[in-house]
Tab-separated table of C-alpha atoms and ligand atoms in Angstrom:
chain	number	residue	atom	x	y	z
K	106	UNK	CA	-10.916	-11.687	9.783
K	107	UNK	CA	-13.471	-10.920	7.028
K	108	UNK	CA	-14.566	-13.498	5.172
K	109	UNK	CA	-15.606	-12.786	1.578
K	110	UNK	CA	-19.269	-14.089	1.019
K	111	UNK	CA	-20.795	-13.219	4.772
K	112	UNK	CA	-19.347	-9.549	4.556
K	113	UNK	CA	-19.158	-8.438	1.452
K	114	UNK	CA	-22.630	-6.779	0.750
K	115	UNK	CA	-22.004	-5.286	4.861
K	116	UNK	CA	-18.911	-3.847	3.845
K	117	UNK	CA	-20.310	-2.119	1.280
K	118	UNK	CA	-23.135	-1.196	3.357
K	119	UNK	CA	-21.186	0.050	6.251
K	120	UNK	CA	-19.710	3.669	6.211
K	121	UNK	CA	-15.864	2.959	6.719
K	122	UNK	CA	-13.987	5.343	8.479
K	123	UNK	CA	-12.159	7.098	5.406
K	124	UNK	CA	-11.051	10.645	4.690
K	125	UNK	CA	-8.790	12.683	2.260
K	126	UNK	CA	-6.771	15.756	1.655
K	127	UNK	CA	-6.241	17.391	-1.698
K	128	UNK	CA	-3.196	19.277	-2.866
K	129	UNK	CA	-2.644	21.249	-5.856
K	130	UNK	CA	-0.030	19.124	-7.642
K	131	UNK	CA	1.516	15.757	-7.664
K	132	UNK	CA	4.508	16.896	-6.277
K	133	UNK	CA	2.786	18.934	-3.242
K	134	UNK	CA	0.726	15.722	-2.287
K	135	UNK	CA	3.411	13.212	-2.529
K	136	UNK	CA	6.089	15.917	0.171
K	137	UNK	CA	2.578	15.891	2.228
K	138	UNK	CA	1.837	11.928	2.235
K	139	UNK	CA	5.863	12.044	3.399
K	140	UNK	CA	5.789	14.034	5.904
K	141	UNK	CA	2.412	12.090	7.131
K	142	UNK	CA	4.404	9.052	6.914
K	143	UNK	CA	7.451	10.328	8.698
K	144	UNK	CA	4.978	11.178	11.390
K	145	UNK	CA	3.375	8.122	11.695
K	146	UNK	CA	6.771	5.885	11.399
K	147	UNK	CA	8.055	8.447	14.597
K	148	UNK	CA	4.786	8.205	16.241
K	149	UNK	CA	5.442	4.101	16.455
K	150	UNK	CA	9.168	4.175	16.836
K	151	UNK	CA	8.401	6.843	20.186
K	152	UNK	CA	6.756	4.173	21.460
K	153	UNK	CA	9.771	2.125	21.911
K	154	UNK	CA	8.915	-0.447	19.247
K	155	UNK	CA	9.963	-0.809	15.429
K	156	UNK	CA	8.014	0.373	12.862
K	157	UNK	CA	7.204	-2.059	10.133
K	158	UNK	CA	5.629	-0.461	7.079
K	159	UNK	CA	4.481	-1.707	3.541
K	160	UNK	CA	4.851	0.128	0.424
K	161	UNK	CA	3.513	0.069	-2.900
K	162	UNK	CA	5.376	-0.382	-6.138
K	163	UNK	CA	3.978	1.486	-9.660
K	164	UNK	CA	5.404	5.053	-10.417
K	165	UNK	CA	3.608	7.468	-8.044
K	166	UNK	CA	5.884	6.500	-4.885
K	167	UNK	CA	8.803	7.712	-7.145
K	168	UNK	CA	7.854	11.103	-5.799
K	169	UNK	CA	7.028	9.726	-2.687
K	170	UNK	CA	10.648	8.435	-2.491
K	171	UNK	CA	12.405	11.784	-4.008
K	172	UNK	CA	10.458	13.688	-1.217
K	173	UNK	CA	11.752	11.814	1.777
K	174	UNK	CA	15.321	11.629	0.312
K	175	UNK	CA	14.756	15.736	-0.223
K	176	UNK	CA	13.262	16.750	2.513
K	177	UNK	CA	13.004	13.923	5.403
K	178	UNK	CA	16.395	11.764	4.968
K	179	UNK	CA	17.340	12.648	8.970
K	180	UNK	CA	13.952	12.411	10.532
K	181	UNK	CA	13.090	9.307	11.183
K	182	UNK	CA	15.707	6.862	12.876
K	183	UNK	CA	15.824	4.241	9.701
K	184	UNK	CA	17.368	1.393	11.705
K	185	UNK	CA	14.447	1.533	14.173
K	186	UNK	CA	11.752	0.595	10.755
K	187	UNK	CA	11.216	-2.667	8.495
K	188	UNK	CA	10.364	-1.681	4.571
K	189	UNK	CA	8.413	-4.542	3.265
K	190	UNK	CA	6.099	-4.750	0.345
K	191	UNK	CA	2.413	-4.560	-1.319
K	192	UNK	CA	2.837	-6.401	-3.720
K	193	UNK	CA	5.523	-7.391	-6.146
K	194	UNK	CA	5.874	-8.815	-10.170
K	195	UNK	CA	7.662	-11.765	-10.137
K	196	UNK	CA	10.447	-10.639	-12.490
K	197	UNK	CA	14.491	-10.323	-10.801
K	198	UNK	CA	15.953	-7.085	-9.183
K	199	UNK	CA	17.370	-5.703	-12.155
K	200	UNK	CA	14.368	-5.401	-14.049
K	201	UNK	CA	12.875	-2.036	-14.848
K	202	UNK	CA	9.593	-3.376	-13.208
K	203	UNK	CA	10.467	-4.838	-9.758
K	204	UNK	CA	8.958	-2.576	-7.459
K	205	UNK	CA	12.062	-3.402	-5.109
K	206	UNK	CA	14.283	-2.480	-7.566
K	207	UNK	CA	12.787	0.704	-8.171
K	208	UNK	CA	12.903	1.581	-4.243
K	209	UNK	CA	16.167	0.696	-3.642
K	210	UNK	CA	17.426	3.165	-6.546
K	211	UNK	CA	15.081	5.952	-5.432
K	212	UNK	CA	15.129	5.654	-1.922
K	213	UNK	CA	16.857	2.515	0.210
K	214	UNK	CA	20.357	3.561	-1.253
K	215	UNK	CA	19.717	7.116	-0.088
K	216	UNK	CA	18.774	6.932	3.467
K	217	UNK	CA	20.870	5.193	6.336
K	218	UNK	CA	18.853	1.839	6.790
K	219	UNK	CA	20.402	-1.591	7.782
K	220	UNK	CA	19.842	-3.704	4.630
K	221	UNK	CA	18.240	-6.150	7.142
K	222	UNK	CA	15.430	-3.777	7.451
K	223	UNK	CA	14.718	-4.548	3.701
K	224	UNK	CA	12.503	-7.619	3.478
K	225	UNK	CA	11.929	-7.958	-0.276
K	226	UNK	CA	9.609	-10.208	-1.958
K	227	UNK	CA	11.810	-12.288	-4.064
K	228	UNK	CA	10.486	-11.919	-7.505
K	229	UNK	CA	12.545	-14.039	-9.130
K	230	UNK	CA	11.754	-17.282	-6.611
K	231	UNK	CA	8.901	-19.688	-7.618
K	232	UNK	CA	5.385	-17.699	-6.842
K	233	UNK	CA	3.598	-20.164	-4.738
K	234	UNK	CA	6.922	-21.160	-2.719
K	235	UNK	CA	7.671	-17.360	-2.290
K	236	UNK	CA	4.463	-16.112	-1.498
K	237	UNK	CA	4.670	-18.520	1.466
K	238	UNK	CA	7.780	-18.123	2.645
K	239	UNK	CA	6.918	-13.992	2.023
K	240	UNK	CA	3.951	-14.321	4.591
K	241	UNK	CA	6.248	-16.691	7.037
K	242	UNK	CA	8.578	-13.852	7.263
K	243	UNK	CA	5.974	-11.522	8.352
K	244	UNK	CA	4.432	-13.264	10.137
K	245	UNK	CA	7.436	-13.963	12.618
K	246	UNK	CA	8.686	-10.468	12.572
K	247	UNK	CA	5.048	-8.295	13.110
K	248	UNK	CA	2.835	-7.918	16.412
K	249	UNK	CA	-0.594	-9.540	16.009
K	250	UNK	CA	-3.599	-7.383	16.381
K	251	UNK	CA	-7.310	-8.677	15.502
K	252	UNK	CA	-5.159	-12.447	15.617
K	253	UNK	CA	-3.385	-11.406	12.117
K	254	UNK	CA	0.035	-9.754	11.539
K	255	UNK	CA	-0.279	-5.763	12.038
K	256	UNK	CA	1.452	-2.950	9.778
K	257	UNK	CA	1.762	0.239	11.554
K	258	UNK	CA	1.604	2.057	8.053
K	259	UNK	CA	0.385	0.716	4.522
K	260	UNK	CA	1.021	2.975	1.173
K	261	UNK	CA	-1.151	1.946	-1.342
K	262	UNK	CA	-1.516	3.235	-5.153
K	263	UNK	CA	-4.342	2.729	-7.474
K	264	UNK	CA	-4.496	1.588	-10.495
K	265	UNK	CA	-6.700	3.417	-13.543
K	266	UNK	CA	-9.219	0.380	-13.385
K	267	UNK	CA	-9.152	0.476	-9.495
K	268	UNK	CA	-6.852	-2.376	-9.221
K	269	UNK	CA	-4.649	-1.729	-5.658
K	270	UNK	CA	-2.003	-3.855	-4.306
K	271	UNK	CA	-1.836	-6.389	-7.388
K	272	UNK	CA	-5.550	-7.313	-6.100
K	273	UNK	CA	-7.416	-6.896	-9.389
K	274	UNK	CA	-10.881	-6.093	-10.576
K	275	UNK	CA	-12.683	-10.033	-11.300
K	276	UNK	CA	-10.528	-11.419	-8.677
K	277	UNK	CA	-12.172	-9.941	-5.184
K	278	UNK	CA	-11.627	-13.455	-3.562
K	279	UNK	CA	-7.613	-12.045	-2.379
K	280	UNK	CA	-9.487	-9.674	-0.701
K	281	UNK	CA	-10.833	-12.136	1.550
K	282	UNK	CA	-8.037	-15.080	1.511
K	283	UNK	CA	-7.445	-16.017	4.729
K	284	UNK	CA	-3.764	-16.366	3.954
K	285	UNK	CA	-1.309	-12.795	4.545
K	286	UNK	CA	-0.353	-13.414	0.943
K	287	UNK	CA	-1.382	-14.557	-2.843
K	288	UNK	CA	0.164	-15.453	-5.762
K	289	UNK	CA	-1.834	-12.840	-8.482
K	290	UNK	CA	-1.943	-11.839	-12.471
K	291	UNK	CA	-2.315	-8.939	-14.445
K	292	UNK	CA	-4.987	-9.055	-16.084
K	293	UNK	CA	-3.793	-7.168	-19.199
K	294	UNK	CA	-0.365	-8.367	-19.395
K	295	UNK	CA	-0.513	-11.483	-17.312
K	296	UNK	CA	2.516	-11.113	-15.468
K	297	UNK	CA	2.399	-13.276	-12.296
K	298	UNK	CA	2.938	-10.899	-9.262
K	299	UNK	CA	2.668	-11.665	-5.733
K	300	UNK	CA	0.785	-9.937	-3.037
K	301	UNK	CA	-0.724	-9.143	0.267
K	302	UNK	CA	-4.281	-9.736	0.720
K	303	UNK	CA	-7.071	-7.577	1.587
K	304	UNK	CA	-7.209	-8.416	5.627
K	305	UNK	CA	-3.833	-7.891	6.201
K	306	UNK	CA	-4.328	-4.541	4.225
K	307	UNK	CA	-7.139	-3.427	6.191
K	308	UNK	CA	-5.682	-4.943	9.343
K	309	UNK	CA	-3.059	-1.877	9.460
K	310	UNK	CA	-2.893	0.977	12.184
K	311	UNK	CA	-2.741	3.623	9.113
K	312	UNK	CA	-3.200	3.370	5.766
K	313	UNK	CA	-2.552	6.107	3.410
K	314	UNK	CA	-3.840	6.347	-0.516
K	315	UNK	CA	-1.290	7.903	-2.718
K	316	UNK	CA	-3.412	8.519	-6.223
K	317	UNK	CA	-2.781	11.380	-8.701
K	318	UNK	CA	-3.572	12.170	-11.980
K	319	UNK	CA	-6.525	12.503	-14.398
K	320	UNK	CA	-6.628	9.211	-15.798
K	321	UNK	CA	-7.716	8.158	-11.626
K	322	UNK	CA	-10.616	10.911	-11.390
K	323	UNK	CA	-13.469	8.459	-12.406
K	324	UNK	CA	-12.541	5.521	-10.309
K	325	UNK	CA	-12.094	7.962	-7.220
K	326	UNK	CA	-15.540	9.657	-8.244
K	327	UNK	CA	-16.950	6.028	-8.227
K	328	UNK	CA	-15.440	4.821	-5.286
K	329	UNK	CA	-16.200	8.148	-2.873
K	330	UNK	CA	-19.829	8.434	-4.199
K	331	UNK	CA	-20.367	4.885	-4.856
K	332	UNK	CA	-21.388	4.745	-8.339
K	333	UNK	CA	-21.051	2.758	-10.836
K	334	UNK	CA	-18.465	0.309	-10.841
K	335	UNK	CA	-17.339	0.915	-7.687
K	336	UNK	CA	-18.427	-2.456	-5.865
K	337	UNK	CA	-15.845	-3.816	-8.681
K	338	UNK	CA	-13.124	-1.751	-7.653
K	339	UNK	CA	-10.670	-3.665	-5.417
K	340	UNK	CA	-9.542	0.281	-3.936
K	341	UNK	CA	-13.043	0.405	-2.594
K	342	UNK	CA	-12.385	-2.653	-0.006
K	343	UNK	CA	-9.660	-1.175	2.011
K	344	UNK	CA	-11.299	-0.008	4.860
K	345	UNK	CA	-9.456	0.909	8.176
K	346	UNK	CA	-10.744	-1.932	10.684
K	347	UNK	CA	-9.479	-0.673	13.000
K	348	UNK	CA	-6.841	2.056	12.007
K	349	UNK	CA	-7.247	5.084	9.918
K	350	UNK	CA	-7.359	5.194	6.200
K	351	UNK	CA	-6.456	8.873	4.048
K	352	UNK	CA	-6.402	9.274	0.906
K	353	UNK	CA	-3.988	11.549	-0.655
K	354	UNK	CA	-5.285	13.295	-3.810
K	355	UNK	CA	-3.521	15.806	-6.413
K	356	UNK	CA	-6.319	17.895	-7.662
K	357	UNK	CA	-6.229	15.940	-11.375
K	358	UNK	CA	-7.298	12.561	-9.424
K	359	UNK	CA	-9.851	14.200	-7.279
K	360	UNK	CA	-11.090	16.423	-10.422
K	361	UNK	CA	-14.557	14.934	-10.291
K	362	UNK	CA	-15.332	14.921	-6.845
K	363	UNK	CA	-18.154	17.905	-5.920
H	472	6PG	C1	2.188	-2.209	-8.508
H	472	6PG	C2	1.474	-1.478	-7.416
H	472	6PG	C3	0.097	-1.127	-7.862
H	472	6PG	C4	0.141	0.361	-8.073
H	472	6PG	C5	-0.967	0.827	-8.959
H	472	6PG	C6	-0.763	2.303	-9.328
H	472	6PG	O1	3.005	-3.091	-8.215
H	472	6PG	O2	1.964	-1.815	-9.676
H	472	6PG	O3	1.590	-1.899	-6.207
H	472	6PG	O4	-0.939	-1.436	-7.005
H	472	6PG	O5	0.073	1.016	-6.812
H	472	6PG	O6	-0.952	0.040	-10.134
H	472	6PG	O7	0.357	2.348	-10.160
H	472	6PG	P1	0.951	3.769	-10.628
H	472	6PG	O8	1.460	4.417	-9.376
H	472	6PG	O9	2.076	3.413	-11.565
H	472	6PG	O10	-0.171	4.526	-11.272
């Protein structure tokens, strides 16, 4: 498990195994980071085992989602893999912002999956008391690898400032919290969210980048070439420990890169 002061100037010395594939629009790279998905849920479930997987929340799965329903909605055996979540904002279902409300509409409730299979974080439970009983639940449902809980696949977003999971920029420490998950806040709006922590990111089998647009193309610059902020960005931490980390770019969000 990494711990925050011994590693963090070898992390960012070390070359961590990353890569990424650009596509021409949003829409192309979100059917592509499907399919990659569907491939790496089937991969796992071949094996004879479930596949547990953790997705992000934000608006660029919404694509994510559609493509799946479109195009993938029969591939993968849904009863043999466990949804779980990134991160969430501690606000009820029905609210525009829960991330599990948002999948449920544009995904959950259009593919055959046992609602048991669904292990929401409870936004509207008390932070602290949910983000435990949140990490209890994973942690007596997932194998162990490296002694911590292991996700086969991980879908993380970015955020404009570099922000991913709801680990943000002036608050590295959740990167290195040796608990599976923290109680966090926005730093703009300051809406309490909870979420999992940088070693149980990192800890996954495969972890997959979904980032388009623009507004992204200077973080990504930063974080591929490391320059400038980029030792600030919380996106530049996930590293595949083990696993493999892609990153899956629409040519707008990797518009800077030579
Ligand atoms: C969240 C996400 C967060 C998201 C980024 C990107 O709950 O908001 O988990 O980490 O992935 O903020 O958000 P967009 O996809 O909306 O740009």
């Amino acid at each position: 498990m990494m711990d925050f002061t011994a590693n963090y100037d070898m992390l960012h010395g070390i070359e961590g195994y990353m890569d990424y594939r650009v596509y021409s629009t949003a829409v192309e790279t979100s059917a592509h980071c499907a399919g990659e998905m569907v491939r790496i849920l089937n991969d796992r479930i071949s094996t004879g085992s479930n596949a547990f997987a953790a997705v992000s929340g934000g608006k660029t799965p919404d694509l994510l989602f559609d493509s799946i329903v479109k195009h993938f909605r029969e591939a993968v055996d849904w009863s043999k893999v466990h949804f779980f979540w990134v991160d969430e904002r501690c606000v009820p279902p029905d609210s525009p912002d829960s991330n599990y409300g948002t999948a449920m509409v544009n995904l959950f409730k259009k593919i055959r999956i046992p609602s048991q299979n669904i292990h929401r974080i409870i936004g509207e439970a008390d932070p602290g008391k949910e983000a435990k009983r949140y990490a209890d639940e994973i942690a007596g449902l997932l194998p162990l690898e490296n002694g911590l809980p292991v996700f086969d696949l991980v879908l993380l977003g970015m955020g404009d400032d570099g922000h991913t999971a709801s680990v943000f920029t002036g608050n590295l420490k959740l990167l290195y919290s040796p608990e599976i998950c923290a109680v966090s806040t926005h730093p703009d709006t300051g809406q309490t969210r909870i979420t999992l922590t940088g070693n149980i990111l990192n800890n996954a089998r495969e972890i997959r980048f979904l980032v388009t647009g623009a507004k992204k193309a200077q973080v990504i610059n930063e974080i591929f070439n490391k320059q400038g902020d980029w030792m600030n960005y919380p996106a530049s931490f996930i590293v595949a420990e083990t696993g493999n980390l892609f990153w899956y770019l629409d040519e707008e969000a990797a518009g800077m890169l030579k």
